[in-house]
PDB file of C-alpha atoms and ligand atoms in Angstrom:
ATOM      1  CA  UNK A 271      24.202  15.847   1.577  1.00  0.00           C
ATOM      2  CA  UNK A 272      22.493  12.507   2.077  1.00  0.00           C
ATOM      3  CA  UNK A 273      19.419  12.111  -0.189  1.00  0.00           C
ATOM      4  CA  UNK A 274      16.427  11.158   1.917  1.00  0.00           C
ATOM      5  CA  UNK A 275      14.764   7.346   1.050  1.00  0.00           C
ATOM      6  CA  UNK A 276      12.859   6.875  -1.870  1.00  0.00           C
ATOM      7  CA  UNK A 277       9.664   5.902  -0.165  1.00  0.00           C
ATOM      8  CA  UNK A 278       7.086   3.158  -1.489  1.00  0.00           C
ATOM      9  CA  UNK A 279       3.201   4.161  -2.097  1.00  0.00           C
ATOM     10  CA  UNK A 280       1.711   0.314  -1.218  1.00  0.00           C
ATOM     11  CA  UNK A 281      -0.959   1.333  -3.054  1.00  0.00           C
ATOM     12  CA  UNK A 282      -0.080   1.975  -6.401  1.00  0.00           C
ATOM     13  CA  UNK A 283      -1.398   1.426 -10.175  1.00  0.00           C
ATOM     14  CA  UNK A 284      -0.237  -1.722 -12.413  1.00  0.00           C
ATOM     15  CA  UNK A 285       1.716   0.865 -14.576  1.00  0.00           C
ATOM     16  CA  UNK A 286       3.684   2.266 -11.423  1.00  0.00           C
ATOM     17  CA  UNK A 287       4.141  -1.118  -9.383  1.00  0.00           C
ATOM     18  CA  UNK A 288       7.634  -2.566  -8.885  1.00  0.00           C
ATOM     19  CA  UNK A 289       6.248  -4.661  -6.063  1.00  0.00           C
ATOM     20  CA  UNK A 290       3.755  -7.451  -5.567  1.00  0.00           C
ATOM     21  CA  UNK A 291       2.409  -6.846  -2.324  1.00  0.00           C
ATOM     22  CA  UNK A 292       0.107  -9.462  -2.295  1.00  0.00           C
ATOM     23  CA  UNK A 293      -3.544 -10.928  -3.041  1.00  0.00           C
ATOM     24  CA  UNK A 294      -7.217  -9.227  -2.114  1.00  0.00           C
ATOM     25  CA  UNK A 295      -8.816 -12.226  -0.896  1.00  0.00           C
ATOM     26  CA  UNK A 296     -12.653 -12.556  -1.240  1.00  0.00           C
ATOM     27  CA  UNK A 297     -13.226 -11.324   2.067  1.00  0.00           C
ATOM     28  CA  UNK A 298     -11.588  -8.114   0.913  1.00  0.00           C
ATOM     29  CA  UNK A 299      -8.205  -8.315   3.001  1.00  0.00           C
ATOM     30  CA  UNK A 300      -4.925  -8.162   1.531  1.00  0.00           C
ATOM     31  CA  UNK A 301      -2.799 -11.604   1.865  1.00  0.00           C
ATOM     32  CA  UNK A 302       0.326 -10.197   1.445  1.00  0.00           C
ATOM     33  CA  UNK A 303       3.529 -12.023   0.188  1.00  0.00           C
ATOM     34  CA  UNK A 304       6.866 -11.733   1.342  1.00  0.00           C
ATOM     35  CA  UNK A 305       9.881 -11.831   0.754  1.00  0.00           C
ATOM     36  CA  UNK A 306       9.078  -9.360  -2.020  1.00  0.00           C
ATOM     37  CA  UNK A 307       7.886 -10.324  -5.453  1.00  0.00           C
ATOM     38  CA  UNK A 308       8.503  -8.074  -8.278  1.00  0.00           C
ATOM     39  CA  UNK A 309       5.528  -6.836  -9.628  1.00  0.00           C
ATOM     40  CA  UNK A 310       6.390  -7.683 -12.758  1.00  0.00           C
ATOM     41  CA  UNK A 311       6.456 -11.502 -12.262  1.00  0.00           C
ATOM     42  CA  UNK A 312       2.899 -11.688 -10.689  1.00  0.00           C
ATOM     43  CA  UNK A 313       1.208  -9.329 -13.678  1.00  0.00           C
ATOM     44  CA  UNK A 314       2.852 -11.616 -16.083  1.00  0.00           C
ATOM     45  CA  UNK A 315       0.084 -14.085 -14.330  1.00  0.00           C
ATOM     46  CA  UNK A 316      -2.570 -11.823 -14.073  1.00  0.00           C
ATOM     47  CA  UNK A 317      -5.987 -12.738 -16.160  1.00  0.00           C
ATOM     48  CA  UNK A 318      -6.483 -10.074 -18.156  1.00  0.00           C
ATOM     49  CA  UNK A 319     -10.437 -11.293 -18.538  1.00  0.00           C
ATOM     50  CA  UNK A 320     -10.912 -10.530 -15.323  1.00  0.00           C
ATOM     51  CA  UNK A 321     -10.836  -6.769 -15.187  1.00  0.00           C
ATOM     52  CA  UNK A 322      -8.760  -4.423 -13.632  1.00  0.00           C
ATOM     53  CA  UNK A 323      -5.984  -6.214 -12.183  1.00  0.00           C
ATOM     54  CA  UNK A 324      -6.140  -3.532  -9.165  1.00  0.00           C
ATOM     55  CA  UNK A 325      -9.261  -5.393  -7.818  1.00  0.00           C
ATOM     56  CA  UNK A 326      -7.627  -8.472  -7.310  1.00  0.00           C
ATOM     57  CA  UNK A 327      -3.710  -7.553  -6.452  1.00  0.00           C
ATOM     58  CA  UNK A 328      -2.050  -4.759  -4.434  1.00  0.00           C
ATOM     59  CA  UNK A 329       0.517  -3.491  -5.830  1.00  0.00           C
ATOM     60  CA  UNK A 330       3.966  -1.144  -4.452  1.00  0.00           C
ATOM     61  CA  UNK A 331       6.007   1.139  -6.673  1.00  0.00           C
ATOM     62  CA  UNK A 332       7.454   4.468  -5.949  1.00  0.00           C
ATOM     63  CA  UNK A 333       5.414   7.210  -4.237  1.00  0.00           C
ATOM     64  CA  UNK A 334       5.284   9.897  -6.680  1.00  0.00           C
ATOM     65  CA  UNK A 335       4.694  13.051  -4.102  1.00  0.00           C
ATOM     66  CA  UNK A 336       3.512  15.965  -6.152  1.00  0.00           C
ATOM     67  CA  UNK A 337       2.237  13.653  -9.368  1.00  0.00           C
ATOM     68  CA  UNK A 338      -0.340  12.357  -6.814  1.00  0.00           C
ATOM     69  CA  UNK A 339      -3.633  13.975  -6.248  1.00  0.00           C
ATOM     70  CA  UNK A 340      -3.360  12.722  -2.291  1.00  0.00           C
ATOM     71  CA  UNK A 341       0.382  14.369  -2.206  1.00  0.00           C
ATOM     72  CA  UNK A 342      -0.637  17.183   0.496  1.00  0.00           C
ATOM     73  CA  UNK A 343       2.861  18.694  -0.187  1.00  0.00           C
ATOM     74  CA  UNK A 344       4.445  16.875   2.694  1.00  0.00           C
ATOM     75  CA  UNK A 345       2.583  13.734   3.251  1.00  0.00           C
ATOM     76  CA  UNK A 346       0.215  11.077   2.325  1.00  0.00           C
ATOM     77  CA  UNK A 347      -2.778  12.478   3.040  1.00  0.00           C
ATOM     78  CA  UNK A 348      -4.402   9.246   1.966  1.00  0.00           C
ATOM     79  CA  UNK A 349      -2.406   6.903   4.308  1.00  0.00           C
ATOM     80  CA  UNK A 350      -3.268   9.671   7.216  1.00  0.00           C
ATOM     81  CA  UNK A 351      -7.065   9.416   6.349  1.00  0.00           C
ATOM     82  CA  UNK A 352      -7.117   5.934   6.064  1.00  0.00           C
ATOM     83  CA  UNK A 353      -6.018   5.453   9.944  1.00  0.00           C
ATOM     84  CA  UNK A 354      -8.050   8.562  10.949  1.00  0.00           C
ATOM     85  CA  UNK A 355     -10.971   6.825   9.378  1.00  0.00           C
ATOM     86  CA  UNK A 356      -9.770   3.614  10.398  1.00  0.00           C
ATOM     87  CA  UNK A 357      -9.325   4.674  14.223  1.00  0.00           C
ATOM     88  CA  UNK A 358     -12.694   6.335  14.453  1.00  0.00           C
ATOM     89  CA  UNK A 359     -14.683   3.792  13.378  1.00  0.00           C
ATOM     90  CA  UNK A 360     -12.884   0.762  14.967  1.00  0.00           C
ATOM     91  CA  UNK A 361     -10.754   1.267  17.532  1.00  0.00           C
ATOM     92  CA  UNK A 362      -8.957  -2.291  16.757  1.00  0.00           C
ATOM     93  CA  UNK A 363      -5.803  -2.478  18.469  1.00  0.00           C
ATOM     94  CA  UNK A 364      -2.434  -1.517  16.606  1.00  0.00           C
ATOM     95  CA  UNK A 365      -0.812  -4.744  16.847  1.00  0.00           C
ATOM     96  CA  UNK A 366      -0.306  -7.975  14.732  1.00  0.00           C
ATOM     97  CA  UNK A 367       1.538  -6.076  11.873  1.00  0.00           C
ATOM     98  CA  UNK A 368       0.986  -7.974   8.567  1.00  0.00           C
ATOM     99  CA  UNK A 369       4.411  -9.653   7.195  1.00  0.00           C
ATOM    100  CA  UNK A 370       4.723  -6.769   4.526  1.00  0.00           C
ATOM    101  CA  UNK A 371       7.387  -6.400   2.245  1.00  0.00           C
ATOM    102  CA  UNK A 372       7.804  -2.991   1.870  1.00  0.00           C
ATOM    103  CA  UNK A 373       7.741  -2.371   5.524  1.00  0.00           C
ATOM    104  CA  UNK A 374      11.100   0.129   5.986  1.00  0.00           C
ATOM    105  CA  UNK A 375      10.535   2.138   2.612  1.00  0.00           C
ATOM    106  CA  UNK A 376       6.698   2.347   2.950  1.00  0.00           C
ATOM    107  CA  UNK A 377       5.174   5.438   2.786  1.00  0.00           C
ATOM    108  CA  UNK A 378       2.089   5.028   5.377  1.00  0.00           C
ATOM    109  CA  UNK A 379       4.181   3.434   7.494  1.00  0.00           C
ATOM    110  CA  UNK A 380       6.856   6.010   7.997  1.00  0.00           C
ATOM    111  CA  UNK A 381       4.362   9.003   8.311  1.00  0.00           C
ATOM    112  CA  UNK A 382       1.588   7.167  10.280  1.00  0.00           C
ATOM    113  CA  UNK A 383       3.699   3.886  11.849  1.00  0.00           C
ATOM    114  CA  UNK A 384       1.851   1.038  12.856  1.00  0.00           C
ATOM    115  CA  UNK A 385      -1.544   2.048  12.897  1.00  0.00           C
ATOM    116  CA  UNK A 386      -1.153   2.128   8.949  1.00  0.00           C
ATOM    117  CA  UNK A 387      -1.149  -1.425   8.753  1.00  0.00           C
ATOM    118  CA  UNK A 388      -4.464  -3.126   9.607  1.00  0.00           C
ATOM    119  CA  UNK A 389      -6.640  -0.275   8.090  1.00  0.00           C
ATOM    120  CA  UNK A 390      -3.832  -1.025   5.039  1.00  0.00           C
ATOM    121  CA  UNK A 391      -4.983  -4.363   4.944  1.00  0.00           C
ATOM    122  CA  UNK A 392      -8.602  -3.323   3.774  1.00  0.00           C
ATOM    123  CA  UNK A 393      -7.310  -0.984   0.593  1.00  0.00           C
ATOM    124  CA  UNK A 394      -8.006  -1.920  -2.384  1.00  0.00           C
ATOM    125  CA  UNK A 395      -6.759   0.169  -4.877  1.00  0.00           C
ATOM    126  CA  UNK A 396      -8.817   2.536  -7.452  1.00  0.00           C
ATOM    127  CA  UNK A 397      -7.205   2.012 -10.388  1.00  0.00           C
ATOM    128  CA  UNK A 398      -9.748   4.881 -12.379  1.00  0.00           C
TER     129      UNK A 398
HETATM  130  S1  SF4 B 441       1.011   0.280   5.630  1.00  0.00           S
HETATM  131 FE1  SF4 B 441       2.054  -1.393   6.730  1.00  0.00          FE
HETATM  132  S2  SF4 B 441       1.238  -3.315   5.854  1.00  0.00           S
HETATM  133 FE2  SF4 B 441       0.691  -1.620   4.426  1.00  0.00          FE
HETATM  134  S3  SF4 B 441       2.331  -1.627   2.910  1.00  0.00           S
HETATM  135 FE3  SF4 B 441       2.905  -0.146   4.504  1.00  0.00          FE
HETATM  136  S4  SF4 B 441       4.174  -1.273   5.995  1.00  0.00           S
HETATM  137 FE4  SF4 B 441       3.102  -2.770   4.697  1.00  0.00          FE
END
């Protein structure tokens, strides 16, 4: 039996990342970096003085289902509430998909497809 892919959270903790997914500029939108860079290489840059380095990159590593308190047993239920959220208070149109790296293993993206993007583009992760 073929084992299904190992799917991507793209918004993950330093201590889980694999991936740099890219900057949070000031504006609060992510700037995101491809081709992929490992994670490693841009925390090995990262001011430490500057506090949690969650507030300033995103970061991808492997979704970790039922370790996760948004694991719903099935799904990401915070990638669905994110574009449910997103959706009802925007309406933007679902196009213009970010240059992601993580775009055929991501999580969001295969359980919500493109509308996961631009309201993906405004995370920035809670390390706490
Ligand atoms: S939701 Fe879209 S933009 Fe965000 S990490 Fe997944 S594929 Fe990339």
């Amino acid at each position: 039996m073929t084992q299904p892919p190992e799917r991507m959270c793209p918004s993950t903790t330093a201590a889980n990342a694999t991936v740099f997914l890219g900057m949070i500029t000031p504006a609060g939108r992510v700037a995101y970096v491809t081709p992929p860079m490992p994670a490693e290489v841009a925390l090995a840059t990262a001011d430490a003085a500057s506090g949690p380095v969650e507030s300033r990159y995103r970061l991808a590593g492997p979704c970790v289902t039922s370790r996760c308190g948004f694991w719903t047993g099935d799904h990401c239920g915070l990638g669905e509430r994110l574009v449910a959220s997103y959706a009802e208070t925007t309406g933007e149109p679902k196009t213009n998909l970010p240059h992601c790296a993580i775009r055929r293993s991501c999580r969001w993206y295969a359980e919500q497809g493109p509308a996961a993007c631009t309201p993906c583009s405004h995370v920035t992760t809670d390390a706490r």
